[in-house]
Amino acid sequence: MSAIKVGIVAIIVGAIGTVAILVTPSWFPVAAAVQAHRQDDLYLALMIMSSFIMAVVTVFLVYSVWRWRARPDDLRDGPPIHGNTTLEIIWTVVPTIIVIAFAVAGGVVLVKNEQTTSQELVVKVTGEQFAWTFQYPNGVVTHELVLEKGRPTEFAITSLLHDVIHSFYVPQFRVKADAVPGIMNYTYATPTRVGKYVLICTELCGPGHSLMRAPVQVMEPADFTQWLATQKSDQSKGGA
Amino acid sequence: MTGHGHPHGPVRSEPRSPWLHGSWLRAIWVSFLFAFIAIGISAFIRYLLGFPLHGAEMQEVAATFGLTFWAIGFTVGIGCFDYWWGYIIGSPNWVQEDHSAHGAYSWRDYFKVNTDHKVIGIQYLVLTFIFFMIGGALAEGVRAELASPGTQYFSPGTYNGLFSAHATLMIFLFVIPSFAGIANFVVPLMLGAQDMAFPRLNALSFWLLLPGGLIFLASFAVGPFAAGWTNYAPLSVHAPIGDTFFTIGVQFAGASSIATAVNFLVTIVTMRAPGMSFWRMPLLVWANLATSSLVVLGTPFIAGSQFMVLYDRVMHTHFFDPATGGNVVLYQHIFWFYSHPAVYIMMLPGFGIISEIISIHSRKPIFGYRLIAFSTVAIGVLGFTVWAHHMFVSGMAPWLRIPMMATTMLIAVPTGIKIFSWVATLWDGVIHLTTAMLFALGFIFTFVIGGLSGIFLAVLPVDINVSDTYFVVAHIHYVLFGGSVFTIYAGLYHWFPKMTGRMYDERLGRLHFWLTFVAFNATFMPMHWLGLQGMPRRVADYDPRFATLNFIISIFAFVLGASTLVFLYNVIHSWARGPIAPANPWRALTLEWQVSSPPPIFNFDEPPQVVGGPYEYGVPGARHAIVTVHEPDPQFAGVATATAVAGSTLQREALLTAMKHILVVANQTVAGDALIDAVRERAGAEPLRVTVICPQNDPGGDWVTDDRQLAQATRERLDQTLARLREAGVEAAGEVVDRDPYTAVMDQVESSDPPAEIIISTLPQTRSGWLRRDLVERVRRDAKIPVEHVVVDVHQEPAAGA
């Protein structure tokens, strides 16, 4: 079989892999933010690219071993082929183009994910061993992260000054940022789905790291406004 | 020829007390003496200054000085500095290098300071494999805990210590130094050099490793370091005393690494044999050139980062304390400026090994030699421009993220070049599926997966999602186990015959490969999915919906651990009893295969003349180098087997296998023409060394043996035979032995100088007592080396010597 035929088989295998990737029901937990959908699309594109590269390498590898496997007493040498400039240029240039394309796509998605608007909600997130605190613009402080569906939200994340690094991660939003003592770190999510999720710490922060979680809830705008107002009045009463 | 080369080690004029000269005994007392003096001085200074001599601060100070000087004292006590020290102080007992600590004459020499790169290579490989198994056991502890959600066996602090020590041992005490071990053994041979450029520094590099590793392990006695191998500040600064053990252990592992790298750089640049231009170097040498550059430039950064953590802990310097102007993210920049290149330090030597193996075992020149060499250098250079891709969510300067993404993704290009070149080398080859080759092929498969998931991790939005999840755990194990460990196994199998002089068992090797390959993929492939689903790494407890998958992963992780035992059994058994390896079992062209297995103490009698590329398989008449072997020095008998050549100094070409040792067993037929012709025929094909034995006893008791006349006659026939063989240009020795033939043969096979082939000479079937007792069949069955049976009909031949 010539190399071209093996290449065709490899592309067919890559295409079958692509179909398998596309029909797989769930690669991720449910997507609950605009950012999550963008990440998922990028991930699928990477998976499809990988499917073809994996197929090309594996099919050529397996075919070569199957076709040219020698008995131990076979003392022949193979043909003295030292290289092929055309092939070497192809497998330098094509991967370069692929990675540049993905770098551009990644950059574009990143910039879109982090666009700020004037009506965004800013939540200050503070990590400490081993708990999360959330502060809203009206001064409300909670240990539950409550967000408004459809409203771009900026998380201004930090850690207590004498504490350690934590990391803010909501899998359903696909965004993450470290909570670092002494600096303010930002990440952005626009929730798109009402529901309850979990915020998990993803930076090793000590013995309690596994259990450092906080509840996250996305509400309809009306519910959110009401929740914020209730919290506000509760806390002023508590503080009074 | 005076100083070196006594069959039982160098001559020493006076007995040396193990208390006072380099030995384990002295290492123990000197190391603890150093530690106590250091702790004593620091305590005294604290006393003078009015600081308390108890409490956490005193413990930190004691640990810092005690551990540091304990480790230094160990290297002093074991004898790494004896030569230099004698020179510096002008000791009257000091003698100019007499090679008395060079080469192994018995197994005990492997436990001493030795300057022979081959001994050091094996010391490295054995020590690092021990740490590999300890690190593996720690990983099995992690998997046991993770087999079900909740906490079962370990407290969270201990659990964090388990994975921290696992990663630390695997990186600093296994992957990096075991590549140094393989390179130590192979690179000087490949270059045609007699040793490394700085043999004593080489020994010191090795002996720094052991105290470093012991310090890491000792931390379990005081509560292990538990901030991950990354030891991020400020968690590490606030951590209990175990973390100090980490910061000091890294210094010794790092110093070992740097010293070795300097040694490789100088060796590769200055000690290449005549004709060995850079473009004729084997790709393993290229890989080590690039790796060593990375180590020399990068490792000081991790040393610095850990010193800063240590100073923050002990001296309260506030490098990483934001409350007093320190910067937390700074730690990560310094740390990853080493630790990302470290990934290539752990991968490039493996690429070199794979290039060797793929080319040799598919009998084809490596496809695109120069592009592979260039890509190695490109990875080395680009490797320094990507460190911050570990920090995309860390809060570093946001603008830095996109440039770092771009450089990271570009590294996929030279890596891809290598993979495509290896596959193209396989195409139309003559592929021999030895165990080394299986591991190389398995490596290509697993490394492509690891490389592709690396591209996922470079793409910023995807990285932001999966960083610090199990996706990252899967990725690093695909590159460091599926990558580095597979290549280390491939290299160990490939060079095992050269290192030990014995062949390994291919069937066990294949079993080991398939167990490892299947269990590895079954362990780490599902971790990608766990990460995508949002399971964070470094947790002892997790969401119960991941329970089933984690249980399956743990089962396969135990299988993966057990597969190591197959390897271990194969290595130990083959090293002791495997068939004797020829000089060049793989018919390779590179220089290490042109000397005996194991190589002579000084590798080459004369510098080889390199005349061509290292991978010219299939090119008619092509050769890499011409190697000259001198007449054997009888003093090396038993150490350098099979370098002997009949006659005087003889130019012998590199492509020939080294001198073969044949055992001839004969009694009444000893001077028979048929037998002597059989030996001569072999001598025409290759240089030979023959041992003739005439077994005289027969415990079966059906003939008389205690007959002086008979023995005398046999002796005469033997002497005639030896004389005739020597006339034919064969190096021959022989004796009449007082045993039954089977025992006599097996004694020779199991001796320190075993034969590569046996010729048994008997009378024809009807008159041979040996054949009646199935001697030939029994020897064939048990000796596991080729056995030829020559029939000599004494009555048909003229009387011997008449």
XYZ file of N, CA and C in Angstrom, chain B residues 374-479:
318
model
N 18.178 20.157 14.891
C 17.747 21.554 14.996
C 16.542 21.683 15.914
N 15.603 20.733 15.783
C 14.385 20.840 16.592
C 14.721 20.684 18.069
N 15.738 19.868 18.379
C 16.168 19.720 19.767
C 16.647 21.058 20.313
N 17.492 21.730 19.506
C 17.997 23.025 19.941
C 16.854 24.041 20.028
N 15.925 23.970 19.066
C 14.796 24.907 19.063
C 13.950 24.749 20.320
N 13.718 23.487 20.710
C 12.929 23.263 21.928
C 13.671 23.847 23.124
N 14.994 23.654 23.144
C 15.778 24.197 24.246
C 15.665 25.708 24.341
N 15.750 26.390 23.179
C 15.697 27.854 23.194
C 14.283 28.334 23.526
N 13.289 27.790 22.791
C 11.903 28.201 23.046
C 11.478 27.882 24.474
N 12.084 26.817 25.053
C 11.706 26.387 26.394
C 11.846 27.483 27.439
N 12.732 28.445 27.158
C 12.919 29.532 28.127
C 11.944 30.685 27.923
N 11.079 30.579 26.908
C 10.209 31.720 26.622
C 8.748 31.432 26.963
N 8.498 30.339 27.691
C 7.105 29.919 27.858
C 6.693 29.750 29.314
N 7.583 30.113 30.261
C 7.336 29.710 31.647
C 5.986 30.173 32.185
N 5.533 31.360 31.750
C 4.337 31.920 32.390
C 3.055 31.239 31.949
N 3.144 30.217 31.050
C 1.890 29.522 30.722
C 1.407 28.673 31.904
N 2.253 28.516 32.909
C 1.787 27.873 34.138
C 1.018 28.854 35.019
N 0.967 30.113 34.600
C 0.498 31.168 35.499
C -0.654 31.956 34.893
N -1.373 31.350 33.924
C -2.419 32.105 33.238
C -3.512 32.585 34.193
N -3.721 31.875 35.294
C -4.766 32.318 36.226
C -4.163 32.927 37.491
N -2.843 33.182 37.475
C -2.161 33.509 38.732
C -2.280 34.964 39.140
N -2.776 35.815 38.224
C -2.811 37.223 38.560
C -1.573 37.974 38.125
N -0.772 37.348 37.250
C 0.400 38.062 36.724
C -0.068 39.122 35.724
N 0.902 39.885 35.174
C 0.540 40.932 34.217
C -0.303 40.333 33.100
N -1.545 40.856 32.893
C -2.444 40.212 31.921
C -1.890 40.198 30.500
N -1.134 41.238 30.114
C -0.661 41.305 28.733
C 0.285 40.156 28.400
N 0.933 39.567 29.432
C 1.934 38.532 29.202
C 1.306 37.228 28.717
N -0.026 37.126 28.892
C -0.635 35.827 28.628
C -0.618 35.448 27.151
N -0.985 36.387 26.265
C -1.079 36.012 24.851
C 0.301 35.719 24.240
N 1.337 36.517 24.516
C 2.663 36.129 24.009
C 3.108 34.744 24.507
N 2.827 34.456 25.777
C 3.252 33.158 26.302
C 2.453 32.021 25.667
N 1.186 32.287 25.344
C 0.391 31.278 24.637
C 1.022 31.009 23.271
N 1.419 32.071 22.583
C 1.956 31.902 21.229
C 3.254 31.097 21.257
N 4.195 31.453 22.157
C 5.467 30.714 22.191
C 5.237 29.265 22.596
N 4.313 29.064 23.542
C 4.037 27.697 23.979
C 3.541 26.853 22.821
N 2.642 27.432 22.027
C 2.095 26.644 20.930
C 3.145 26.390 19.865
N 4.084 27.328 19.711
C 5.137 27.117 18.709
C 6.013 25.914 19.055
N 6.149 25.608 20.351
C 6.970 24.455 20.724
C 6.384 23.161 20.157
N 5.089 23.179 19.876
C 4.488 21.986 19.273
C 5.121 21.682 17.917
N 5.648 22.710 17.251
C 6.179 22.489 15.902
C 7.452 21.630 15.923
N 8.515 22.029 16.662
C 9.685 21.132 16.707
C 9.367 19.768 17.303
N 8.422 19.723 18.248
C 8.064 18.430 18.824
C 7.393 17.558 17.777
N 6.501 18.183 17.006
C 5.840 17.445 15.930
C 6.846 16.937 14.910
N 7.846 17.765 14.592
C 8.870 17.356 13.624
C 9.505 16.045 14.049
N 9.820 15.946 15.341
C 10.444 14.722 15.828
C 9.519 13.525 15.636
N 8.263 13.699 16.011
C 7.338 12.560 15.940
C 7.149 12.122 14.498
N 6.943 13.074 13.592
C 6.769 12.695 12.191
C 8.037 12.039 11.648
N 9.204 12.535 12.088
C 10.456 11.950 11.596
C 10.619 10.512 12.074
N 10.219 10.247 13.331
C 10.331 8.863 13.818
C 9.411 7.936 13.034
N 8.182 8.402 12.766
C 7.262 7.547 12.031
C 7.802 7.314 10.622
N 8.378 8.359 10.014
C 8.934 8.193 8.666
C 10.142 7.258 8.689
N 10.877 7.215 9.809
C 11.991 6.275 9.910
C 11.484 4.838 9.907
N 10.339 4.619 10.557
C 9.774 3.268 10.597
C 9.340 2.798 9.213
N 8.861 3.742 8.398
C 8.295 3.413 7.092
C 9.315 2.644 6.254
N 8.905 1.443 5.769
C 9.754 0.630 4.900
C 11.022 0.158 5.608
N 11.012 0.099 6.920
C 12.178 -0.407 7.641
C 12.138 -1.916 7.763
N 13.098 -2.457 8.503
C 13.091 -3.878 8.854
C 12.917 -3.872 10.375
N 11.661 -3.913 10.815
C 11.351 -3.529 12.193
C 11.468 -4.722 13.133
N 12.348 -4.615 14.086
C 12.527 -5.665 15.083
C 11.831 -5.235 16.365
N 10.786 -5.974 16.746
C 10.004 -5.565 17.914
C 10.654 -6.086 19.199
N 11.837 -5.610 19.489
C 12.433 -5.902 20.790
C 11.675 -5.106 21.848
N 11.947 -5.417 23.120
C 11.246 -4.689 24.176
C 11.571 -3.199 24.110
N 12.852 -2.884 23.823
C 13.235 -1.470 23.715
C 12.387 -0.792 22.645
N 12.213 -1.484 21.506
C 11.443 -0.912 20.405
C 9.972 -0.773 20.788
N 9.429 -1.767 21.509
C 8.031 -1.667 21.929
C 7.829 -0.426 22.788
N 8.746 -0.206 23.720
C 8.608 0.979 24.561
C 8.739 2.252 23.725
N 9.610 2.226 22.718
C 9.752 3.406 21.875
C 8.458 3.670 21.110
N 7.857 2.607 20.582
C 6.605 2.788 19.828
C 5.473 3.214 20.764
N 5.420 2.571 21.940
C 4.407 2.962 22.926
C 4.579 4.414 23.325
N 5.845 4.833 23.442
C 6.129 6.222 23.768
C 5.551 7.163 22.716
N 5.739 6.834 21.432
C 5.243 7.743 20.391
C 3.739 7.943 20.559
N 3.025 6.819 20.794
C 1.569 6.910 20.959
C 1.196 7.779 22.161
N 1.781 7.474 23.324
C 1.372 8.212 24.523
C 1.850 9.655 24.455
N 3.026 9.861 23.838
C 3.528 11.230 23.834
C 2.731 12.117 22.885
N 2.199 11.554 21.818
C 1.350 12.368 20.940
C 0.129 12.842 21.735
N -0.428 11.939 22.552
C -1.572 12.357 23.377
C -1.145 13.469 24.342
N -0.009 13.263 25.001
C 0.474 14.280 25.944
C 0.788 15.590 25.248
N 1.344 15.512 24.049
C 1.666 16.725 23.307
C 0.411 17.464 22.898
N -0.591 16.702 22.438
C -1.830 17.360 22.007
C -2.549 17.995 23.194
N -2.577 17.293 24.341
C -3.247 17.921 25.485
C -2.440 19.132 25.943
N -1.151 19.159 25.622
C -0.345 20.350 25.886
C -0.824 21.531 25.061
N -1.237 21.273 23.817
C -1.764 22.375 23.001
C -3.077 22.892 23.600
N -3.916 21.959 24.068
C -5.159 22.387 24.742
C -4.816 23.346 25.883
N -3.784 22.945 26.667
C -3.451 23.736 27.846
C -2.809 25.061 27.487
N -2.283 25.160 26.261
C -1.696 26.435 25.862
C -2.772 27.431 25.457
N -3.888 26.933 24.909
C -4.940 27.829 24.430
C -5.627 28.454 25.645
N -5.492 29.767 25.772
C -5.825 30.440 27.025
C -7.195 30.125 27.618
N -8.288 30.271 26.850
C -9.588 30.037 27.512
C -9.724 28.599 28.006
N -9.147 27.651 27.268
C -9.225 26.258 27.705
C -8.367 26.065 28.948
N -7.182 26.666 28.951
C -6.324 26.534 30.133
C -6.999 27.134 31.366
N -7.605 28.287 31.170
C -8.250 28.936 32.315
C -9.302 28.011 32.897
N -9.983 27.258 32.030
C -10.987 26.325 32.520
C -10.353 25.128 33.231
N -9.355 24.484 32.615
C -8.913 23.191 33.164
C -7.663 23.287 34.033
N -7.054 24.464 34.188
C -5.833 24.473 34.982
C -6.160 24.110 36.428
N -5.219 23.425 37.060
C -5.403 22.928 38.423
C -6.553 21.942 38.565
N -6.919 21.289 37.445
C -7.882 20.187 37.548
C -7.152 18.897 37.179
N -7.895 17.784 37.202
C -7.283 16.509 36.838
C -6.856 16.442 35.381
N -7.345 17.367 34.536
C -6.854 17.406 33.161
C -5.344 17.642 33.157
N -4.899 18.501 34.050
C -3.468 18.786 34.141
C -2.713 17.571 34.681
N -3.326 16.881 35.658
C -2.691 15.669 36.187
C -2.523 14.651 35.056
N -3.580 14.494 34.244
C -3.491 13.564 33.117
C -2.394 13.997 32.158
N -2.375 15.291 31.829
C -1.370 15.791 30.871
C 0.042 15.534 31.361
N 0.336 15.907 32.619
C 1.736 15.763 33.038
C 2.131 14.291 33.128
N 1.165 13.419 33.459
C 1.564 12.005 33.475
C 1.720 11.456 32.067
N 0.963 11.977 31.109
C 1.190 11.545 29.724
C 2.555 11.989 29.215
N 3.030 13.158 29.641
C 4.356 13.568 29.159
C 5.480 13.034 30.045
